[in-house]
Amino acid sequence: AAQREIRNADDCRQGSGRLIRWQSVMRRNINSHEMNGEIMALYFQKKQSRTHLRLMFQTIFQKRGDRCSRWYFKIDGHECNNPGPVDTLIYQYVPTVDSPVVILRPATIMGICKGTGSNRIEHGSRRISVHIGPCVHFQNGGSARTGPEIANTLTVEELCPPY
């Protein structure tokens, strides 16, 4: 896994929004047919408790058939919810079963996580993972695939708060 620490990283002045450190892991051809569970993970050494994490996952999504699938991040087994989930979903409607639609979509999921639940993300070793699961407000079904035939990249950046 590639990682880099930025010089003078402990200087986290209010309002800087500055990058402290980052880490990235790449896997070729994940080709996961997982419909409900973990796709990829890395361990990240967070330097400060007051910082935020920017989470990014670059891949290809494939949705076959009808309905909805959702991809999202977890930190230490808990979904980020401050300020909100870092996720995406694909919903597709197939009018007839006789004509299944299969679409490959390049995708990047990216967002900021300040914490999980009412807790901020403390410093120390953190397990960052990407998951797939059912959609909450749509009908679930069909099949989904993640990461066929490409380099899949999971990147985590530790940032000073922008305020």
PDB file of C-alpha atoms in Angstrom:
ATOM      1  CA  ALA A   1       0.000   0.000   0.000  1.00  0.00           C
ATOM      2  CA  ALA A   2       1.295   3.419  -0.917  1.00  0.00           C
ATOM      3  CA  GLN A   3       1.340   5.969   1.880  1.00  0.00           C
ATOM      4  CA  ARG A   4       2.751   9.384   2.500  1.00  0.00           C
ATOM      5  CA  GLU A   5       3.008  11.678   5.469  1.00  0.00           C
ATOM      6  CA  ILE A   6       3.105  15.412   4.829  1.00  0.00           C
ATOM      7  CA  ARG A   7       5.896  17.508   6.388  1.00  0.00           C
ATOM      8  CA  ASN A   8       4.783  19.630   9.385  1.00  0.00           C
ATOM      9  CA  ALA A   9       1.623  17.511   9.562  1.00  0.00           C
ATOM     10  CA  ASP A  10       0.997  18.385  13.191  1.00  0.00           C
ATOM     11  CA  ASP A  11       0.350  22.009  12.209  1.00  0.00           C
ATOM     12  CA  CYS A  12      -3.428  21.808  11.910  1.00  0.00           C
ATOM     13  CA  ARG A  13      -4.493  25.421  12.196  1.00  0.00           C
ATOM     14  CA  GLN A  14      -8.223  26.126  12.274  1.00  0.00           C
ATOM     15  CA  GLY A  15      -9.508  26.698   8.787  1.00  0.00           C
ATOM     16  CA  SER A  16      -6.597  25.143   6.946  1.00  0.00           C
ATOM     17  CA  GLY A  17      -8.329  22.117   5.335  1.00  0.00           C
ATOM     18  CA  ARG A  18      -4.772  20.859   4.891  1.00  0.00           C
ATOM     19  CA  LEU A  19      -3.800  17.290   3.978  1.00  0.00           C
ATOM     20  CA  ILE A  20      -1.899  15.537   6.794  1.00  0.00           C
ATOM     21  CA  ARG A  21      -1.328  12.078   5.349  1.00  0.00           C
ATOM     22  CA  TRP A  22      -2.752   9.660   2.821  1.00  0.00           C
ATOM     23  CA  GLN A  23      -2.694   5.973   2.035  1.00  0.00           C
ATOM     24  CA  SER A  24      -3.827   4.045  -1.021  1.00  0.00           C
ATOM     25  CA  VAL A  25      -4.156   0.382  -1.926  1.00  0.00           C
ATOM     26  CA  MET A  26      -4.814  -1.019  -5.405  1.00  0.00           C
ATOM     27  CA  ARG A  27      -6.109  -4.432  -6.394  1.00  0.00           C
ATOM     28  CA  ARG A  28      -6.536  -5.615  -9.962  1.00  0.00           C
ATOM     29  CA  ASN A  29      -9.639  -7.398 -11.157  1.00  0.00           C
ATOM     30  CA  ILE A  30     -11.505  -7.782  -7.851  1.00  0.00           C
ATOM     31  CA  ASN A  31     -14.422  -9.170  -9.863  1.00  0.00           C
ATOM     32  CA  SER A  32     -16.503  -9.557  -6.712  1.00  0.00           C
ATOM     33  CA  HIS A  33     -20.006 -10.948  -7.106  1.00  0.00           C
ATOM     34  CA  GLU A  34     -20.636 -10.127  -3.445  1.00  0.00           C
ATOM     35  CA  MET A  35     -24.190  -8.858  -2.965  1.00  0.00           C
ATOM     36  CA  ASN A  36     -24.017  -8.077   0.742  1.00  0.00           C
ATOM     37  CA  GLY A  37     -20.648  -7.623   2.439  1.00  0.00           C
ATOM     38  CA  GLU A  38     -17.104  -6.321   2.272  1.00  0.00           C
ATOM     39  CA  ILE A  39     -15.341  -5.752  -1.043  1.00  0.00           C
ATOM     40  CA  MET A  40     -11.972  -4.225  -0.086  1.00  0.00           C
ATOM     41  CA  ALA A  41     -10.233  -2.803   3.032  1.00  0.00           C
ATOM     42  CA  LEU A  42      -7.063  -1.195   4.375  1.00  0.00           C
ATOM     43  CA  TYR A  43      -5.652  -0.180   7.751  1.00  0.00           C
ATOM     44  CA  PHE A  44      -4.946   3.544   8.139  1.00  0.00           C
ATOM     45  CA  GLN A  45      -2.873   5.112  10.927  1.00  0.00           C
ATOM     46  CA  LYS A  46      -4.807   8.278  11.868  1.00  0.00           C
ATOM     47  CA  LYS A  47      -2.496  10.863  13.460  1.00  0.00           C
ATOM     48  CA  GLN A  48      -4.986  13.185  15.198  1.00  0.00           C
ATOM     49  CA  SER A  49      -8.452  12.802  16.720  1.00  0.00           C
ATOM     50  CA  ARG A  50      -9.739  16.197  15.571  1.00  0.00           C
ATOM     51  CA  THR A  51      -9.089  15.573  11.863  1.00  0.00           C
ATOM     52  CA  HIS A  52     -11.516  14.306   9.214  1.00  0.00           C
ATOM     53  CA  LEU A  53     -11.098  11.496   6.686  1.00  0.00           C
ATOM     54  CA  ARG A  54     -11.681  11.814   2.945  1.00  0.00           C
ATOM     55  CA  LEU A  55     -12.602   8.377   1.589  1.00  0.00           C
ATOM     56  CA  MET A  56     -12.348   7.429  -2.102  1.00  0.00           C
ATOM     57  CA  PHE A  57     -12.967   4.219  -4.031  1.00  0.00           C
ATOM     58  CA  GLN A  58     -12.460   3.967  -7.801  1.00  0.00           C
ATOM     59  CA  THR A  59     -13.794   0.921  -9.636  1.00  0.00           C
ATOM     60  CA  ILE A  60     -16.311  -0.341 -12.173  1.00  0.00           C
ATOM     61  CA  PHE A  61     -19.817  -1.286 -11.057  1.00  0.00           C
ATOM     62  CA  GLN A  62     -21.874  -3.794 -12.967  1.00  0.00           C
ATOM     63  CA  LYS A  63     -25.585  -4.138 -12.336  1.00  0.00           C
ATOM     64  CA  ARG A  64     -27.472  -6.964 -14.008  1.00  0.00           C
ATOM     65  CA  GLY A  65     -31.211  -7.275 -13.932  1.00  0.00           C
ATOM     66  CA  ASP A  66     -33.768  -5.363 -11.982  1.00  0.00           C
ATOM     67  CA  ARG A  67     -33.723  -3.149  -8.898  1.00  0.00           C
ATOM     68  CA  CYS A  68     -31.098  -1.605  -6.586  1.00  0.00           C
ATOM     69  CA  SER A  69     -27.638  -2.152  -5.039  1.00  0.00           C
ATOM     70  CA  ARG A  70     -25.710   0.202  -2.721  1.00  0.00           C
ATOM     71  CA  TRP A  71     -21.948   0.647  -2.164  1.00  0.00           C
ATOM     72  CA  TYR A  72     -20.703   2.375   1.034  1.00  0.00           C
ATOM     73  CA  PHE A  73     -17.781   2.845   3.481  1.00  0.00           C
ATOM     74  CA  LYS A  74     -17.295   1.615   7.041  1.00  0.00           C
ATOM     75  CA  ILE A  75     -14.700   2.695   9.592  1.00  0.00           C
ATOM     76  CA  ASP A  76     -13.896   0.074  12.237  1.00  0.00           C
ATOM     77  CA  GLY A  77     -17.105  -1.759  11.312  1.00  0.00           C
ATOM     78  CA  HIS A  78     -19.399   1.284  11.601  1.00  0.00           C
ATOM     79  CA  GLU A  79     -20.892   3.228   8.725  1.00  0.00           C
ATOM     80  CA  CYS A  80     -19.884   6.869   8.544  1.00  0.00           C
ATOM     81  CA  ASN A  81     -22.827   9.158   9.366  1.00  0.00           C
ATOM     82  CA  ASN A  82     -21.264  12.485  10.264  1.00  0.00           C
ATOM     83  CA  PRO A  83     -22.048  14.544   8.234  1.00  0.00           C
ATOM     84  CA  GLY A  84     -23.779  11.639   6.422  1.00  0.00           C
ATOM     85  CA  PRO A  85     -23.076   8.315   4.733  1.00  0.00           C
ATOM     86  CA  VAL A  86     -20.370   8.119   2.082  1.00  0.00           C
ATOM     87  CA  ASP A  87     -22.165   5.972  -0.478  1.00  0.00           C
ATOM     88  CA  THR A  88     -23.700   5.537  -3.903  1.00  0.00           C
ATOM     89  CA  LEU A  89     -26.371   3.324  -5.377  1.00  0.00           C
ATOM     90  CA  ILE A  90     -27.432   1.982  -8.738  1.00  0.00           C
ATOM     91  CA  TYR A  91     -31.080   1.450  -9.480  1.00  0.00           C
ATOM     92  CA  GLN A  92     -32.165   0.109 -12.810  1.00  0.00           C
ATOM     93  CA  TYR A  93     -35.538  -0.940 -14.066  1.00  0.00           C
ATOM     94  CA  VAL A  94     -35.819  -3.786 -16.539  1.00  0.00           C
ATOM     95  CA  PRO A  95     -39.237  -3.886 -18.204  1.00  0.00           C
ATOM     96  CA  THR A  96     -39.148  -7.612 -19.025  1.00  0.00           C
ATOM     97  CA  VAL A  97     -37.218 -10.581 -17.719  1.00  0.00           C
ATOM     98  CA  ASP A  98     -36.589 -11.717 -21.293  1.00  0.00           C
ATOM     99  CA  SER A  99     -34.315  -8.738 -21.993  1.00  0.00           C
ATOM    100  CA  PRO A 100     -31.848  -8.433 -19.079  1.00  0.00           C
ATOM    101  CA  VAL A 101     -29.844  -5.224 -19.072  1.00  0.00           C
ATOM    102  CA  VAL A 102     -26.166  -5.430 -18.116  1.00  0.00           C
ATOM    103  CA  ILE A 103     -24.320  -2.137 -17.781  1.00  0.00           C
ATOM    104  CA  LEU A 104     -20.707  -1.528 -16.708  1.00  0.00           C
ATOM    105  CA  ARG A 105     -20.214   1.890 -15.114  1.00  0.00           C
ATOM    106  CA  PRO A 106     -16.910   3.494 -14.139  1.00  0.00           C
ATOM    107  CA  ALA A 107     -17.409   4.902 -10.669  1.00  0.00           C
ATOM    108  CA  THR A 108     -15.768   6.930  -7.930  1.00  0.00           C
ATOM    109  CA  ILE A 109     -17.299   7.110  -4.471  1.00  0.00           C
ATOM    110  CA  MET A 110     -15.868  10.010  -2.484  1.00  0.00           C
ATOM    111  CA  GLY A 111     -16.831  11.876   0.647  1.00  0.00           C
ATOM    112  CA  ILE A 112     -15.750  13.288   3.999  1.00  0.00           C
ATOM    113  CA  CYS A 113     -16.280  11.435   7.260  1.00  0.00           C
ATOM    114  CA  LYS A 114     -16.052  13.317  10.549  1.00  0.00           C
ATOM    115  CA  GLY A 115     -17.300  10.422  12.642  1.00  0.00           C
ATOM    116  CA  THR A 116     -19.490   7.398  13.168  1.00  0.00           C
ATOM    117  CA  GLY A 117     -22.564   7.901  15.312  1.00  0.00           C
ATOM    118  CA  SER A 118     -22.015  10.622  17.888  1.00  0.00           C
ATOM    119  CA  ASN A 119     -18.323   9.755  18.068  1.00  0.00           C
ATOM    120  CA  ARG A 120     -15.466  11.378  16.205  1.00  0.00           C
ATOM    121  CA  ILE A 121     -12.836   9.119  14.658  1.00  0.00           C
ATOM    122  CA  GLU A 122     -10.037   8.882  17.232  1.00  0.00           C
ATOM    123  CA  HIS A 123      -6.347   8.741  16.325  1.00  0.00           C
ATOM    124  CA  GLY A 124      -4.680   5.345  15.928  1.00  0.00           C
ATOM    125  CA  SER A 125      -5.066   2.396  13.606  1.00  0.00           C
ATOM    126  CA  ARG A 126      -8.423   2.462  11.772  1.00  0.00           C
ATOM    127  CA  ARG A 127      -9.844  -0.176   9.451  1.00  0.00           C
ATOM    128  CA  ILE A 128     -11.440   1.436   6.378  1.00  0.00           C
ATOM    129  CA  SER A 129     -13.605  -0.844   4.224  1.00  0.00           C
ATOM    130  CA  VAL A 130     -15.884  -0.647   1.189  1.00  0.00           C
ATOM    131  CA  HIS A 131     -19.113  -2.664   1.269  1.00  0.00           C
ATOM    132  CA  ILE A 132     -22.070  -3.544  -0.920  1.00  0.00           C
ATOM    133  CA  GLY A 133     -25.574  -4.081   0.374  1.00  0.00           C
ATOM    134  CA  PRO A 134     -29.270  -3.550  -0.179  1.00  0.00           C
ATOM    135  CA  CYS A 135     -30.805  -0.140  -0.801  1.00  0.00           C
ATOM    136  CA  VAL A 136     -33.042   1.250   1.923  1.00  0.00           C
ATOM    137  CA  HIS A 137     -35.796   3.022  -0.053  1.00  0.00           C
ATOM    138  CA  PHE A 138     -35.851   0.940  -3.252  1.00  0.00           C
ATOM    139  CA  GLN A 139     -36.673  -2.631  -4.134  1.00  0.00           C
ATOM    140  CA  ASN A 140     -33.578  -4.829  -4.055  1.00  0.00           C
ATOM    141  CA  GLY A 141     -32.782  -7.531  -6.565  1.00  0.00           C
ATOM    142  CA  GLY A 142     -30.814  -8.474  -9.630  1.00  0.00           C
ATOM    143  CA  SER A 143     -27.098  -9.066  -9.291  1.00  0.00           C
ATOM    144  CA  ALA A 144     -24.165  -6.712  -8.909  1.00  0.00           C
ATOM    145  CA  ARG A 145     -20.459  -7.039  -9.586  1.00  0.00           C
ATOM    146  CA  THR A 146     -17.576  -4.821  -8.464  1.00  0.00           C
ATOM    147  CA  GLY A 147     -14.231  -4.234 -10.125  1.00  0.00           C
ATOM    148  CA  PRO A 148     -13.936  -6.571 -13.108  1.00  0.00           C
ATOM    149  CA  GLU A 149     -10.985  -6.137 -15.464  1.00  0.00           C
ATOM    150  CA  ILE A 150      -9.484  -2.967 -13.935  1.00  0.00           C
ATOM    151  CA  ALA A 151      -7.296  -1.580 -11.160  1.00  0.00           C
ATOM    152  CA  ASN A 152      -9.506  -0.845  -8.140  1.00  0.00           C
ATOM    153  CA  THR A 153      -8.169   1.818  -5.789  1.00  0.00           C
ATOM    154  CA  LEU A 154      -9.131   2.581  -2.187  1.00  0.00           C
ATOM    155  CA  THR A 155      -7.620   5.855  -0.904  1.00  0.00           C
ATOM    156  CA  VAL A 156      -7.867   7.498   2.534  1.00  0.00           C
ATOM    157  CA  GLU A 157      -6.696  11.051   3.296  1.00  0.00           C
ATOM    158  CA  GLU A 158      -6.488  12.654   6.740  1.00  0.00           C
ATOM    159  CA  LEU A 159      -7.448  16.343   6.574  1.00  0.00           C
ATOM    160  CA  CYS A 160      -7.440  19.226   9.008  1.00  0.00           C
ATOM    161  CA  PRO A 161     -10.964  20.591   9.563  1.00  0.00           C
ATOM    162  CA  PRO A 162     -11.708  23.449   7.140  1.00  0.00           C
ATOM    163  CA  TYR A 163     -13.131  25.630   9.932  1.00  0.00           C
TER     164      TYR A 163
END
